């Protein structure tokens, strides 16, 4: 009987297509090809729909449940079943969020891939300070529905104080709230914007980048896809690489490895990307040391 993988995501199918392809690549590396020796059942939906979508996949009696596209997907899957193996992708500390007991011995039926983007806030602010002179007021844009947001906010606040910056935190969990966030950003006199690692904000990167360009606000974010869309600078993990690793983890579970014996894969591939065109539009000169350090410079 061909095994069925449940694929649960809080993102949209079109927006996540490249990362989904990377998940398939990981499966292929483990010898599993969709439509040949494995079947995938996809469920896409907003955060409030995830519990019902997870329950639907559990009723389908999938062999493995891949809960990707944010911690809310993984938490919904964990609440829906204690027996079906679950593979998550998470930008936060999965122990702190409550997904696993430890990274080396996850316990229960959950394992996955974590890249700890929420720990990178201080380094991101430091990079932004090197690229954008005379920052005095900065904004951190967050999605209040993200489970890890309190910890990330604390890290970034401390880093901002060390730089002598005033930091405002602005929440956005809808398209209209993103528009309002930029209005608030300008009203507060902010001259730099950091975008938190979050699936919803990531899915709206084109909207956010366009607004940042309109208001002439330099931005830093976690992933190079932001810079490819027109953002100024990014530093963080490769999302496609994390999804590929999740595919590898899923393949290992299909081969019979138990989740409790499969350590969480801590992704360590971090990338620095800079958009030269955006820097020029903002009147910024990129220091040579950043150009040398960059993994990708987009023109």
Tab-separated table of C-alpha atoms in Angstrom:
chain	number	residue	atom	x	y	z
A	1	UNK	CA	0.000	0.000	0.000
A	2	UNK	CA	1.401	3.421	-0.995
A	3	UNK	CA	1.917	5.643	2.068
A	4	UNK	CA	0.146	9.011	2.279
A	5	UNK	CA	1.858	12.145	3.596
A	6	UNK	CA	-0.331	14.883	5.006
A	7	UNK	CA	1.015	18.341	4.171
A	8	UNK	CA	-0.395	21.070	6.409
A	9	UNK	CA	0.553	24.709	5.881
A	10	UNK	CA	-0.580	28.119	7.036
A	11	UNK	CA	0.715	29.631	3.797
A	12	UNK	CA	-0.929	29.653	0.356
A	13	UNK	CA	-0.207	27.107	-2.345
A	14	UNK	CA	0.980	29.599	-4.964
A	15	UNK	CA	3.136	31.671	-2.635
A	16	UNK	CA	4.817	28.568	-1.153
A	17	UNK	CA	5.408	26.733	-4.456
A	18	UNK	CA	9.223	27.043	-4.442
A	19	UNK	CA	9.498	25.797	-0.880
A	20	UNK	CA	7.081	22.938	-1.544
A	21	UNK	CA	9.296	21.911	-4.449
A	22	UNK	CA	12.261	21.871	-2.063
A	23	UNK	CA	10.287	19.575	0.285
A	24	UNK	CA	9.742	17.209	-2.654
A	25	UNK	CA	13.464	17.355	-3.403
A	26	UNK	CA	14.215	16.114	0.114
A	27	UNK	CA	11.699	13.306	-0.284
A	28	UNK	CA	13.272	12.363	-3.618
A	29	UNK	CA	16.713	12.180	-1.997
A	30	UNK	CA	15.250	9.620	0.396
A	31	UNK	CA	13.821	7.597	-2.498
A	32	UNK	CA	10.206	8.821	-2.378
A	33	UNK	CA	8.583	10.310	-5.457
A	34	UNK	CA	5.094	11.771	-5.343
A	35	UNK	CA	2.684	9.791	-7.500
A	36	UNK	CA	5.039	6.828	-7.759
A	37	UNK	CA	5.650	5.401	-4.291
A	38	UNK	CA	4.089	8.063	-2.063
A	39	UNK	CA	0.980	10.259	-2.171
A	40	UNK	CA	0.667	13.773	-0.728
A	41	UNK	CA	-2.549	15.234	0.665
A	42	UNK	CA	-2.309	19.031	0.856
A	43	UNK	CA	-4.204	21.299	3.232
A	44	UNK	CA	-3.647	25.074	3.038
A	45	UNK	CA	-5.313	27.627	5.277
A	46	UNK	CA	-5.139	30.603	7.612
A	47	UNK	CA	-4.203	30.146	11.256
A	48	UNK	CA	-7.798	29.862	12.455
A	49	UNK	CA	-8.440	27.001	10.007
A	50	UNK	CA	-5.381	24.928	10.886
A	51	UNK	CA	-6.931	22.857	13.739
A	52	UNK	CA	-9.764	21.632	11.486
A	53	UNK	CA	-7.382	20.975	8.608
A	54	UNK	CA	-5.062	18.998	10.885
A	55	UNK	CA	-7.992	16.954	12.206
A	56	UNK	CA	-9.023	16.193	8.620
A	57	UNK	CA	-5.582	14.796	7.801
A	58	UNK	CA	-5.637	12.691	10.967
A	59	UNK	CA	-8.972	11.209	9.901
A	60	UNK	CA	-7.331	10.445	6.555
A	61	UNK	CA	-4.882	8.276	8.571
A	62	UNK	CA	-1.799	9.665	6.872
A	63	UNK	CA	1.515	7.899	7.494
A	64	UNK	CA	3.353	11.148	8.318
A	65	UNK	CA	2.017	14.654	8.900
A	66	UNK	CA	4.311	17.406	7.602
A	67	UNK	CA	3.236	20.568	9.436
A	68	UNK	CA	5.075	23.437	7.776
A	69	UNK	CA	4.659	27.154	7.211
A	70	UNK	CA	4.966	28.237	10.838
A	71	UNK	CA	4.641	27.081	14.420
A	72	UNK	CA	0.864	27.364	14.369
A	73	UNK	CA	0.730	24.525	11.819
A	74	UNK	CA	2.941	22.357	13.988
A	75	UNK	CA	1.024	23.120	17.175
A	76	UNK	CA	-2.291	22.340	15.447
A	77	UNK	CA	-0.891	19.016	14.237
A	78	UNK	CA	0.440	18.146	17.679
A	79	UNK	CA	-2.949	18.807	19.254
A	80	UNK	CA	-4.673	16.694	16.607
A	81	UNK	CA	-2.712	13.461	17.121
A	82	UNK	CA	-0.350	11.766	19.563
A	83	UNK	CA	0.305	8.748	17.324
A	84	UNK	CA	0.927	9.891	13.734
A	85	UNK	CA	4.557	11.041	13.244
A	86	UNK	CA	4.800	14.814	12.730
A	87	UNK	CA	7.559	16.766	10.971
A	88	UNK	CA	7.583	20.536	11.535
A	89	UNK	CA	9.489	23.523	10.215
A	90	UNK	CA	10.083	26.243	12.772
A	91	UNK	CA	11.997	29.523	12.827
A	92	UNK	CA	11.918	29.502	16.638
A	93	UNK	CA	13.224	27.310	19.438
A	94	UNK	CA	10.894	24.262	19.253
A	95	UNK	CA	11.514	23.459	22.916
A	96	UNK	CA	10.485	26.927	24.023
A	97	UNK	CA	7.411	26.871	21.766
A	98	UNK	CA	6.361	23.521	23.237
A	99	UNK	CA	6.786	21.247	20.224
A	100	UNK	CA	9.453	18.890	21.617
A	101	UNK	CA	11.083	18.011	24.934
A	102	UNK	CA	14.614	18.538	23.603
A	103	UNK	CA	16.409	18.872	20.282
A	104	UNK	CA	18.389	15.630	20.624
A	105	UNK	CA	15.553	13.520	22.101
A	106	UNK	CA	12.300	15.120	20.929
A	107	UNK	CA	10.004	12.655	22.687
A	108	UNK	CA	6.469	11.799	21.633
A	109	UNK	CA	5.533	11.800	17.966
A	110	UNK	CA	7.066	15.129	16.855
A	111	UNK	CA	10.372	16.047	15.224
A	112	UNK	CA	11.402	18.403	12.465
A	113	UNK	CA	13.675	21.229	11.350
A	114	UNK	CA	14.430	24.453	13.217
A	115	UNK	CA	16.549	27.393	12.132
A	116	UNK	CA	16.223	29.766	15.121
A	117	UNK	CA	15.627	32.926	13.064
A	118	UNK	CA	14.051	34.544	16.114
A	119	UNK	CA	17.489	34.456	17.770
A	120	UNK	CA	19.075	36.493	14.975
A	121	UNK	CA	17.488	39.855	15.778
A	122	UNK	CA	20.575	41.381	17.437
A	123	UNK	CA	22.805	40.414	14.493
A	124	UNK	CA	20.256	41.782	12.017
A	125	UNK	CA	20.094	45.126	13.803
A	126	UNK	CA	23.898	45.310	13.854
A	127	UNK	CA	24.034	44.723	10.096
A	128	UNK	CA	21.374	47.367	9.525
A	129	UNK	CA	23.323	49.867	11.641
A	130	UNK	CA	26.411	49.276	9.488
A	131	UNK	CA	24.471	49.913	6.295
A	132	UNK	CA	22.144	52.735	7.354
A	133	UNK	CA	23.874	55.631	9.169
A	134	UNK	CA	22.251	57.824	11.788
A	135	UNK	CA	19.345	55.546	12.711
A	136	UNK	CA	17.639	56.866	15.829
A	137	UNK	CA	14.190	55.268	15.716
A	138	UNK	CA	13.468	51.770	14.414
A	139	UNK	CA	10.351	49.635	14.110
A	140	UNK	CA	9.959	45.895	14.584
A	141	UNK	CA	6.966	44.557	12.625
A	142	UNK	CA	5.500	41.399	14.147
A	143	UNK	CA	2.507	39.127	13.704
A	144	UNK	CA	0.793	38.941	17.120
A	145	UNK	CA	-0.446	35.430	16.286
A	146	UNK	CA	3.112	34.038	16.296
A	147	UNK	CA	3.770	31.946	19.432
A	148	UNK	CA	7.419	33.009	19.715
A	149	UNK	CA	6.929	36.747	19.392
A	150	UNK	CA	7.496	37.696	23.053
A	151	UNK	CA	10.966	36.153	23.114
A	152	UNK	CA	11.936	37.751	19.801
A	153	UNK	CA	10.695	41.153	20.938
A	154	UNK	CA	12.821	40.978	24.091
A	155	UNK	CA	15.988	40.105	22.122
A	156	UNK	CA	15.481	42.922	19.641
A	157	UNK	CA	14.653	45.482	22.343
A	158	UNK	CA	17.926	44.718	24.118
A	159	UNK	CA	19.898	44.991	20.873
A	160	UNK	CA	18.246	48.311	19.999
A	161	UNK	CA	19.104	49.759	23.404
A	162	UNK	CA	22.731	48.680	22.950
A	163	UNK	CA	22.818	50.621	19.661
A	164	UNK	CA	21.209	53.662	21.251
A	165	UNK	CA	18.063	53.279	19.143
A	166	UNK	CA	14.479	53.830	20.179
A	167	UNK	CA	12.445	50.790	19.115
A	168	UNK	CA	8.712	50.619	18.486
A	169	UNK	CA	6.879	47.323	18.001
A	170	UNK	CA	4.041	47.374	15.473
A	171	UNK	CA	1.671	44.432	14.956
A	172	UNK	CA	0.235	43.268	11.640
A	173	UNK	CA	-1.798	40.126	11.031
A	174	UNK	CA	-3.821	41.211	7.982
A	175	UNK	CA	-3.322	43.069	4.722
A	176	UNK	CA	-4.998	46.208	6.071
A	177	UNK	CA	-2.924	46.127	9.263
A	178	UNK	CA	0.265	46.061	7.176
A	179	UNK	CA	-0.867	49.259	5.429
A	180	UNK	CA	-1.671	50.828	8.803
A	181	UNK	CA	1.695	49.720	10.203
A	182	UNK	CA	3.556	51.800	7.634
A	183	UNK	CA	1.428	54.823	8.393
A	184	UNK	CA	2.321	54.391	12.069
A	185	UNK	CA	5.976	53.860	11.219
A	186	UNK	CA	6.198	57.201	9.437
A	187	UNK	CA	4.215	58.946	12.181
A	188	UNK	CA	6.727	57.776	14.778
A	189	UNK	CA	9.634	59.096	12.730
A	190	UNK	CA	11.239	55.697	12.231
A	191	UNK	CA	14.131	55.508	9.783
A	192	UNK	CA	14.638	51.714	9.825
A	193	UNK	CA	12.327	48.685	9.797
A	194	UNK	CA	12.978	45.111	10.888
A	195	UNK	CA	10.468	42.476	9.796
A	196	UNK	CA	10.127	39.508	12.116
A	197	UNK	CA	10.373	35.935	10.891
A	198	UNK	CA	6.749	34.905	10.390
A	199	UNK	CA	4.908	32.911	7.685
A	200	UNK	CA	2.157	35.483	7.193
A	201	UNK	CA	4.524	38.443	6.892
A	202	UNK	CA	6.750	36.339	4.633
A	203	UNK	CA	3.777	35.591	2.380
A	204	UNK	CA	3.088	39.364	2.126
A	205	UNK	CA	6.680	40.306	1.341
A	206	UNK	CA	5.834	41.938	-2.010
A	207	UNK	CA	3.282	44.216	-0.334
A	208	UNK	CA	5.668	45.092	2.507
A	209	UNK	CA	8.619	45.743	0.196
A	210	UNK	CA	6.475	47.984	-2.039
A	211	UNK	CA	5.311	50.007	0.959
A	212	UNK	CA	8.867	50.295	2.269
A	213	UNK	CA	9.985	51.644	-1.125
A	214	UNK	CA	7.070	54.094	-1.227
A	215	UNK	CA	7.916	55.436	2.227
A	216	UNK	CA	11.712	55.223	1.644
A	217	UNK	CA	12.279	53.075	4.746
A	218	UNK	CA	15.328	50.759	4.820
A	219	UNK	CA	14.366	47.209	5.827
A	220	UNK	CA	16.067	44.106	7.118
A	221	UNK	CA	14.491	40.676	7.212
A	222	UNK	CA	15.438	37.035	7.673
A	223	UNK	CA	15.458	35.530	4.188
A	224	UNK	CA	16.942	36.369	0.797
A	225	UNK	CA	13.493	36.128	-0.826
A	226	UNK	CA	12.752	39.520	0.759
A	227	UNK	CA	15.781	41.030	-0.967
A	228	UNK	CA	14.883	39.363	-4.261
A	229	UNK	CA	11.490	41.083	-3.959
A	230	UNK	CA	13.161	44.482	-3.468
A	231	UNK	CA	14.016	44.619	0.227
A	232	UNK	CA	17.302	46.218	1.263
A	233	UNK	CA	19.119	43.535	3.267
A	234	UNK	CA	18.463	40.139	4.809
A	235	UNK	CA	20.267	37.778	7.110
A	236	UNK	CA	18.938	34.394	8.061
A	237	UNK	CA	18.377	30.814	7.084
A	238	UNK	CA	17.578	29.519	3.616
A	239	UNK	CA	13.864	28.639	3.681
A	240	UNK	CA	14.070	26.259	0.687
A	241	UNK	CA	16.953	24.457	2.388
A	242	UNK	CA	14.865	24.079	5.562
A	243	UNK	CA	11.973	22.612	3.555
A	244	UNK	CA	14.349	20.209	1.803
A	245	UNK	CA	15.567	19.075	5.217
A	246	UNK	CA	11.939	18.577	6.291
A	247	UNK	CA	11.498	16.341	3.258
A	248	UNK	CA	14.533	14.339	4.360
A	249	UNK	CA	13.100	13.996	7.869
A	250	UNK	CA	9.763	12.842	6.436
A	251	UNK	CA	11.538	10.229	4.318
A	252	UNK	CA	13.371	8.895	7.377
A	253	UNK	CA	10.075	8.470	9.216
A	254	UNK	CA	8.580	6.656	6.221
A	255	UNK	CA	11.550	4.283	6.380
A	256	UNK	CA	10.581	3.368	9.915
A	257	UNK	CA	12.657	5.650	12.149
A	258	UNK	CA	10.633	6.670	15.211
A	259	UNK	CA	10.148	10.400	15.861
A	260	UNK	CA	11.496	10.045	19.387
A	261	UNK	CA	14.760	8.678	17.909
A	262	UNK	CA	15.068	11.354	15.221
A	263	UNK	CA	16.748	14.529	16.555
A	264	UNK	CA	15.459	17.888	15.447
A	265	UNK	CA	17.569	19.029	12.504
A	266	UNK	CA	18.978	22.430	13.384
A	267	UNK	CA	19.596	24.143	10.053
A	268	UNK	CA	22.825	26.125	9.992
A	269	UNK	CA	22.913	27.602	6.479
A	270	UNK	CA	22.660	31.365	7.014
A	271	UNK	CA	22.782	33.839	4.165
A	272	UNK	CA	23.488	37.561	3.887
A	273	UNK	CA	21.834	39.201	0.868
A	274	UNK	CA	21.871	42.853	-0.221
A	275	UNK	CA	19.907	44.634	-2.951
A	276	UNK	CA	22.121	47.217	-4.671
A	277	UNK	CA	19.247	48.800	-6.589
A	278	UNK	CA	17.285	49.379	-3.382
A	279	UNK	CA	20.347	50.794	-1.643
A	280	UNK	CA	20.882	53.238	-4.505
A	281	UNK	CA	17.229	54.321	-4.432
A	282	UNK	CA	17.591	55.042	-0.711
A	283	UNK	CA	20.826	56.979	-1.264
A	284	UNK	CA	22.905	54.465	0.678
A	285	UNK	CA	26.504	53.427	0.057
A	286	UNK	CA	27.179	49.821	0.964
A	287	UNK	CA	30.384	49.396	3.009
A	288	UNK	CA	33.009	47.213	1.336
A	289	UNK	CA	33.085	44.801	4.268
A	290	UNK	CA	29.373	44.051	3.805
A	291	UNK	CA	29.820	43.517	0.062
A	292	UNK	CA	32.649	41.090	0.763
A	293	UNK	CA	30.642	39.274	3.443
A	294	UNK	CA	27.463	39.013	1.360
A	295	UNK	CA	26.469	35.617	0.002
A	296	UNK	CA	24.347	37.309	-2.662
A	297	UNK	CA	24.300	40.835	-4.066
A	298	UNK	CA	21.240	41.574	-6.188
A	299	UNK	CA	21.333	44.328	-8.799
